[in-house]
Rosetta silent file (secondary structure, phi, psi, omega in degrees, C-alpha in Angstrom):
SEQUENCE: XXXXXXXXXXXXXXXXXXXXXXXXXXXXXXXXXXXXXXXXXXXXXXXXXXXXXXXXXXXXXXXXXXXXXXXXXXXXXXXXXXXXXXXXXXXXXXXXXXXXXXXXXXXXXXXXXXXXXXXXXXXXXXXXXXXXXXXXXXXXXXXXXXXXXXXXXXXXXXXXXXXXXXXXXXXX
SCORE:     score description
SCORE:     0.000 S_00000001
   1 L     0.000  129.687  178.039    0.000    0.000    0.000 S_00000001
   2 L  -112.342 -167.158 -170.035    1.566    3.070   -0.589 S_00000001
   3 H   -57.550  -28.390  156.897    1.109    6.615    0.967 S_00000001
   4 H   -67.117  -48.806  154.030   -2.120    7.746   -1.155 S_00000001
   5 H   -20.757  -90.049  148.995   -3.543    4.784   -0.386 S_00000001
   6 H    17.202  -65.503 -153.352   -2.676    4.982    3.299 S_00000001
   7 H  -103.029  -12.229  138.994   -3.739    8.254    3.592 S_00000001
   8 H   -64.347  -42.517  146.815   -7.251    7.672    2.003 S_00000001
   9 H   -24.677  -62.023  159.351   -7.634    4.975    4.525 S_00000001
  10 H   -14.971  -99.911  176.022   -7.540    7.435    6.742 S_00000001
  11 H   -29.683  -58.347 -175.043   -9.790    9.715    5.622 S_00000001
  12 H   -77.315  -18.665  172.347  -12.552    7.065    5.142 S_00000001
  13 H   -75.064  -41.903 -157.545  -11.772    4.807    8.348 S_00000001
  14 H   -51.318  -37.225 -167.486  -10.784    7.518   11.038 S_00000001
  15 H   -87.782  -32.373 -174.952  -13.916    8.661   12.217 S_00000001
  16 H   -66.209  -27.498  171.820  -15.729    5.071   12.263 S_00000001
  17 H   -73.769  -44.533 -168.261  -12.228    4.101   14.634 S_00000001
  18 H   -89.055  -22.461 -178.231  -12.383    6.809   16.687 S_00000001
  19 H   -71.242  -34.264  179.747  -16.602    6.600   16.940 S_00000001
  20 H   -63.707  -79.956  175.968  -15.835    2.609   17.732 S_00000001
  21 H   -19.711  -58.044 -152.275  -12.757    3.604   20.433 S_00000001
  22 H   -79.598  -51.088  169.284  -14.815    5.910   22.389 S_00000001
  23 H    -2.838  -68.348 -160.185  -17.773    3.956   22.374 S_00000001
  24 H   -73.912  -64.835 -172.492  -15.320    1.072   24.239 S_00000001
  25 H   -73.475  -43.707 -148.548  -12.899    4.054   26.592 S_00000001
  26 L    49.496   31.820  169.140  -15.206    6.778   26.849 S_00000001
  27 L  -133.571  132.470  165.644  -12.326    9.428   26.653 S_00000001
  28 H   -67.709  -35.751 -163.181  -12.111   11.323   24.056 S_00000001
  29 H   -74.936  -48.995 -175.341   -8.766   11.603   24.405 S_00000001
  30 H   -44.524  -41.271 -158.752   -7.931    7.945   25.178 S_00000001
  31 H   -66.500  -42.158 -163.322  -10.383    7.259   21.894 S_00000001
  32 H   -73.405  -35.742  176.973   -8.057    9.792   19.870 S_00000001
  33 H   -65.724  -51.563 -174.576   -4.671    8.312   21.305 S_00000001
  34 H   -81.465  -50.937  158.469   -5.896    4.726   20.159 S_00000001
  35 H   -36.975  -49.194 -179.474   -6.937    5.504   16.774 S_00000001
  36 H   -87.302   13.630  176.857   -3.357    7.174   15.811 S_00000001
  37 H   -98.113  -23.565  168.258   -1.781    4.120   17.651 S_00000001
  38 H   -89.222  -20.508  176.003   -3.611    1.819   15.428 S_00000001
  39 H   -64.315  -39.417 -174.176   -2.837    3.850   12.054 S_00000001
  40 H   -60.740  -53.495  167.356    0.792    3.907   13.186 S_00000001
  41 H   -26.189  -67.143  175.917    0.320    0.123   13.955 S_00000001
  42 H   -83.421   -4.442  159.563   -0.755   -0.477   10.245 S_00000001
  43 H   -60.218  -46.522 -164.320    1.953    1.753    8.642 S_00000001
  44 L   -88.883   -6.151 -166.397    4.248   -0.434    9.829 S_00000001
  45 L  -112.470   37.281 -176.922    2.281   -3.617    8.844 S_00000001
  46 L   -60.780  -74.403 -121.449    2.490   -1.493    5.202 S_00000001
  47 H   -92.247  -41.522 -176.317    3.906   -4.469    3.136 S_00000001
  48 H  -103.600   14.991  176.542    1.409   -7.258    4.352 S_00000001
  49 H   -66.728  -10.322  168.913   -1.931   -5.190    4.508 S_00000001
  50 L   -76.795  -38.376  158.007   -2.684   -6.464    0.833 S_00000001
  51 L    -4.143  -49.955 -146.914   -2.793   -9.740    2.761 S_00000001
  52 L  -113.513  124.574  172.084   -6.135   -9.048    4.354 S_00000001
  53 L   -37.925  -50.625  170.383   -9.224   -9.021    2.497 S_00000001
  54 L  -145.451  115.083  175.343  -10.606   -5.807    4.336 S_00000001
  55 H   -61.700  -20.897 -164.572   -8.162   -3.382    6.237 S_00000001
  56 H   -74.316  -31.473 -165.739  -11.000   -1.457    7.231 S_00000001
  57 H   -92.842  -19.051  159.336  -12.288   -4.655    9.313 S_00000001
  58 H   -74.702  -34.260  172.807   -8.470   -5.462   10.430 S_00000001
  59 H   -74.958  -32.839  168.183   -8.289   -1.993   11.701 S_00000001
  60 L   -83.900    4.075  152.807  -11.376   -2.228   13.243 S_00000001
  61 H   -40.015  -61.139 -159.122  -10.129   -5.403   15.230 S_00000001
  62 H  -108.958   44.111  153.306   -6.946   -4.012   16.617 S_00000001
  63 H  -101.034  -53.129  159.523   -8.955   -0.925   17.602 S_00000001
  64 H   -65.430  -18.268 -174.045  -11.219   -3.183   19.822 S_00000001
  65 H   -86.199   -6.861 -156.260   -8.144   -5.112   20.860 S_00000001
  66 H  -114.891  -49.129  174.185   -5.870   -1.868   21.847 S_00000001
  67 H   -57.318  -40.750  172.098   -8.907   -0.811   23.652 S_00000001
  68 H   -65.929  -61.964 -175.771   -9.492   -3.810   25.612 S_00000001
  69 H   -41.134  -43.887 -169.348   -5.668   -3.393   26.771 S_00000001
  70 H   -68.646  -46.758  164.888   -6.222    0.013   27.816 S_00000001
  71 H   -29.770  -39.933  179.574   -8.990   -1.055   29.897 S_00000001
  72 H   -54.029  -59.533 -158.041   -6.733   -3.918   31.304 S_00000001
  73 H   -74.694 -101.513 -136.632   -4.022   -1.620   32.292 S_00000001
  74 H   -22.269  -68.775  177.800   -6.597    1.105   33.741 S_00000001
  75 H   -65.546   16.221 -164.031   -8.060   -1.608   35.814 S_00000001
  76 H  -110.451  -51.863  178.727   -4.952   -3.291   36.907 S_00000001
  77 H   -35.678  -49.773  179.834   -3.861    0.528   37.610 S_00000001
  78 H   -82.059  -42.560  166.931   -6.691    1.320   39.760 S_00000001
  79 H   -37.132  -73.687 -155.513   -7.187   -2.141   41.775 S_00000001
  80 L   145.334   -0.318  173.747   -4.332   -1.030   43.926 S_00000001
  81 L   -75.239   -8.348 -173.866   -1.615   -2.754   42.472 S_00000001
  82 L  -116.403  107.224 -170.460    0.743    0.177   41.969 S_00000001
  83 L   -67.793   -2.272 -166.916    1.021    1.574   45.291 S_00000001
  84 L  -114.547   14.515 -162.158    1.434    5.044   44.305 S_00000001
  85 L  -111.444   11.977 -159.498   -2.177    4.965   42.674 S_00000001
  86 L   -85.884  -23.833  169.165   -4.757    5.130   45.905 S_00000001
  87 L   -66.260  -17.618  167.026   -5.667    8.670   44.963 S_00000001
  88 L   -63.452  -38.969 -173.706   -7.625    6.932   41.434 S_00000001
  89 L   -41.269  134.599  165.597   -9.946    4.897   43.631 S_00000001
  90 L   -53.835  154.388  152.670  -13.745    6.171   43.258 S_00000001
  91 L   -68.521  139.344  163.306  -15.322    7.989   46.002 S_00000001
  92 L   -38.632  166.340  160.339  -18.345    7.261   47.762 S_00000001
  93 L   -75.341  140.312  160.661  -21.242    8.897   46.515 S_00000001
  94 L   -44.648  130.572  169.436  -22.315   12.459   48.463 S_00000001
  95 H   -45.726  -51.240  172.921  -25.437   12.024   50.548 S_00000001
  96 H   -20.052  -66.803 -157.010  -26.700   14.738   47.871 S_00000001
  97 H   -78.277  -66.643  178.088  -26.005   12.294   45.311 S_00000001
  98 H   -55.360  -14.018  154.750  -27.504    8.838   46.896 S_00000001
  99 H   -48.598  -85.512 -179.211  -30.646   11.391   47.994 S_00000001
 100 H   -45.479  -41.661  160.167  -31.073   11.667   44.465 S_00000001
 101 H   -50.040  -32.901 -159.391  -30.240    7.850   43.293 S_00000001
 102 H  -101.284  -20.374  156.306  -32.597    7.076   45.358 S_00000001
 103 H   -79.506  -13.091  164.556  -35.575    9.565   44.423 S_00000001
 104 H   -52.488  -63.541 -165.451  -34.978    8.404   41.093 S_00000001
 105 H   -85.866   15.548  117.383  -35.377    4.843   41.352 S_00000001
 106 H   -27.335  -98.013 -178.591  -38.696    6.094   43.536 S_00000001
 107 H   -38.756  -53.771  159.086  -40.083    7.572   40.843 S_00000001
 108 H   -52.531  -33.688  150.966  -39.432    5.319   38.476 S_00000001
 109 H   -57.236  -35.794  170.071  -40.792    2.458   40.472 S_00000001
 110 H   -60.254  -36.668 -174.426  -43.884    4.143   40.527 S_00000001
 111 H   -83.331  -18.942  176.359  -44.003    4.361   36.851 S_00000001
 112 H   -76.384  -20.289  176.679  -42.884    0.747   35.858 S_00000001
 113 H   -84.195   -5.133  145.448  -45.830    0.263   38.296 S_00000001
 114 H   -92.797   -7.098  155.949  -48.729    1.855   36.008 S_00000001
 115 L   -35.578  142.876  159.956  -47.551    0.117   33.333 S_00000001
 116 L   -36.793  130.431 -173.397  -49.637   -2.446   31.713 S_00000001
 117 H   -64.389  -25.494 -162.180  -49.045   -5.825   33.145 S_00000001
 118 H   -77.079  -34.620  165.219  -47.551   -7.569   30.327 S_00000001
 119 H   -30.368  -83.685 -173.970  -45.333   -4.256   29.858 S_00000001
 120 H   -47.462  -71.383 -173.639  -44.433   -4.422   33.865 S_00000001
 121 H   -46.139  -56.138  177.665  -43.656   -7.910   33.886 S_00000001
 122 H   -50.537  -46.428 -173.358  -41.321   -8.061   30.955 S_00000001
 123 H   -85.095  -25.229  171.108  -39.206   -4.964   32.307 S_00000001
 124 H   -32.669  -67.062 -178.188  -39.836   -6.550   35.818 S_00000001
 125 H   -72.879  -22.964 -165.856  -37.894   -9.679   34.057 S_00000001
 126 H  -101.223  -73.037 -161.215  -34.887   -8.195   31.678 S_00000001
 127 H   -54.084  -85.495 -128.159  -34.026   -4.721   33.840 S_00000001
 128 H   -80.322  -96.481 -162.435  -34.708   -5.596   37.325 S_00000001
 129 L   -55.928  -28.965  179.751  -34.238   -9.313   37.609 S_00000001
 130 L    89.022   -9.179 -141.698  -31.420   -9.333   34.749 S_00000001
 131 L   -74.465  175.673  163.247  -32.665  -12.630   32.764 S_00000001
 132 L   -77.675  138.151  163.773  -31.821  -12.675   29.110 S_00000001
 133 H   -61.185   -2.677  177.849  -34.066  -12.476   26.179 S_00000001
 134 H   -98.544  -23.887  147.605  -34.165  -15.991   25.281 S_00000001
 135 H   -40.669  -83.825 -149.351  -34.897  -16.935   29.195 S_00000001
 136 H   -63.357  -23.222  156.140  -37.548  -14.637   29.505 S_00000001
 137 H   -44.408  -44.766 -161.531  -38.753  -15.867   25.834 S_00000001
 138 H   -75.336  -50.239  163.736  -38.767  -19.572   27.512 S_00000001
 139 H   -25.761  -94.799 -175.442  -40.701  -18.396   30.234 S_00000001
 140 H   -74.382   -3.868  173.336  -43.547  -16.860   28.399 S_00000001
 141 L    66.424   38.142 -171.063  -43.443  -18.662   25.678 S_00000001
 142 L  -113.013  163.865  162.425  -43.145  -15.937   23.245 S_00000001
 143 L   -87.308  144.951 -176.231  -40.938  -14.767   20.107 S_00000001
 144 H   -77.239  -36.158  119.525  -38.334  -13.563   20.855 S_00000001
 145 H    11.922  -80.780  169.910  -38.844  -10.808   18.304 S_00000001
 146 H   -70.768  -19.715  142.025  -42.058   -9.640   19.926 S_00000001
 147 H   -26.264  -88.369 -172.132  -40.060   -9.850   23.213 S_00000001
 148 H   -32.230  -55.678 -173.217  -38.079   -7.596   21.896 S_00000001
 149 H   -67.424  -48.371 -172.861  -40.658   -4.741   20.322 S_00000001
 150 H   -56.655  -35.227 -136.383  -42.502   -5.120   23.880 S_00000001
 151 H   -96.396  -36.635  168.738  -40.149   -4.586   26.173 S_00000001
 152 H   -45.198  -55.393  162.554  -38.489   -1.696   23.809 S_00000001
 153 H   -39.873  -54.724 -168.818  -42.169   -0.403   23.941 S_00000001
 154 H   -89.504  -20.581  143.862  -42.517   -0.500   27.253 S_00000001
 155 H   -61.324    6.424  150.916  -39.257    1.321   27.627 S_00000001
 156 H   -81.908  -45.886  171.937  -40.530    4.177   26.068 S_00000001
 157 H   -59.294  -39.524 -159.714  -43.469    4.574   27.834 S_00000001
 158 H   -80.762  -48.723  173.478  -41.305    4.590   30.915 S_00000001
 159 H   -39.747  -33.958 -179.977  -38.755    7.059   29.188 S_00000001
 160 H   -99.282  -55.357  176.280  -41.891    9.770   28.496 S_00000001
 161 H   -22.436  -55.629 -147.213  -43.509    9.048   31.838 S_00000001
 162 H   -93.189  -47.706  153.382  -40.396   10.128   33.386 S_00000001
 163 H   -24.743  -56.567  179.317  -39.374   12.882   30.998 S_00000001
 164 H   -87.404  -14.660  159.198  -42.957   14.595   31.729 S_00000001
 165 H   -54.075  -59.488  161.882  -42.413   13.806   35.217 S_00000001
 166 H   -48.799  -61.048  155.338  -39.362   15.808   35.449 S_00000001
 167 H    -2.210  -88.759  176.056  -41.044   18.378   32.867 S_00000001
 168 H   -74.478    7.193  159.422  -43.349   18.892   35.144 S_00000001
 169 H   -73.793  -29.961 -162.930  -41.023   19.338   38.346 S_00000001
 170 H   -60.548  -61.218  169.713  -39.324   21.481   36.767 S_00000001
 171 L   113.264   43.865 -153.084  -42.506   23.830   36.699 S_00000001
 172 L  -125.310    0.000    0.000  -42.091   24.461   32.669 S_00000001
């Protein structure tokens, strides 16, 4: 591949790498830092990149794979193994803040609890409870499909419920 090449790669890859990165770090910076560490990566891999059927799907590979490392080292950083790191550990939350976690998931109990039942039951089973969709298919003896569309459904309703709930604390 040579350097026009290369550098249309670029152009047409960069943003789907860096939209992929951040996705995975959720630093922009980290996301921007991984992206020119995998272009650098595949500069140097110049000679066998005709190799591979689709660089854009090799790049996105060792984008997820560069991420997952960063992750590694962050958590290996932050557990506590590096002794000089005890200022990374999270904080508790602020009563302020657990005040609020906690009028939240009020209100929102109340609203998965005017749902419809088959609505309430379904988010009852996936959110709350965790289960999978193909559990909670086996269960009810449903498509999995229609599973899907319901529960999606009834996470809307709860999404505007709460929205005009807020709306209307607001006083707006």
């Amino acid at each position: 591949m040579n350097r026009i090449d290369f550098n249309d790669l670029v152009r047409n890859i960069s943003r789907k790498l860096y939209g992929y990165a951040y996705r995975i770090l959720r630093d922009q910076t980290a996301a921007e830092d991984t992206v020119q560490e995998v272009f650098i990566r595949l500069w140097k891999m110049n000679a066998k990149l005709d190799e591979y059927k689709s660089v854009e799907a090799l790049a996105l590979t060792m984008t997820k794979n560069y991420c997952i490392d960063q992750l590694r080292k962050n958590k290996q950083y932050e557990s506590g193994n590096n002794p000089d790191t005890s200022f990374l550990k999270t904080q508790e939350p602020t009563p302020h803040e657990e005040m609020e976690k906690n009028e939240i998931a009020s209100i929102l109990n109340k609203i998965i609890e005017r749902l419809p039942e088959t609505y309430r039951e379904l988010i009852k089973l996936r959110d709350i409870e965790g289960l999978s969709y193909e559990e909670i298919a086996d269960i009810k003896g449903e498509n999995i499909n229609k599973l899907r569309v319901n529960i999606s459904r009834a996470r809307k309703l709860i999404r505007d419920q709460y929205l005009k709930y807020t709306y209307e604390f607001r006083g707006y």
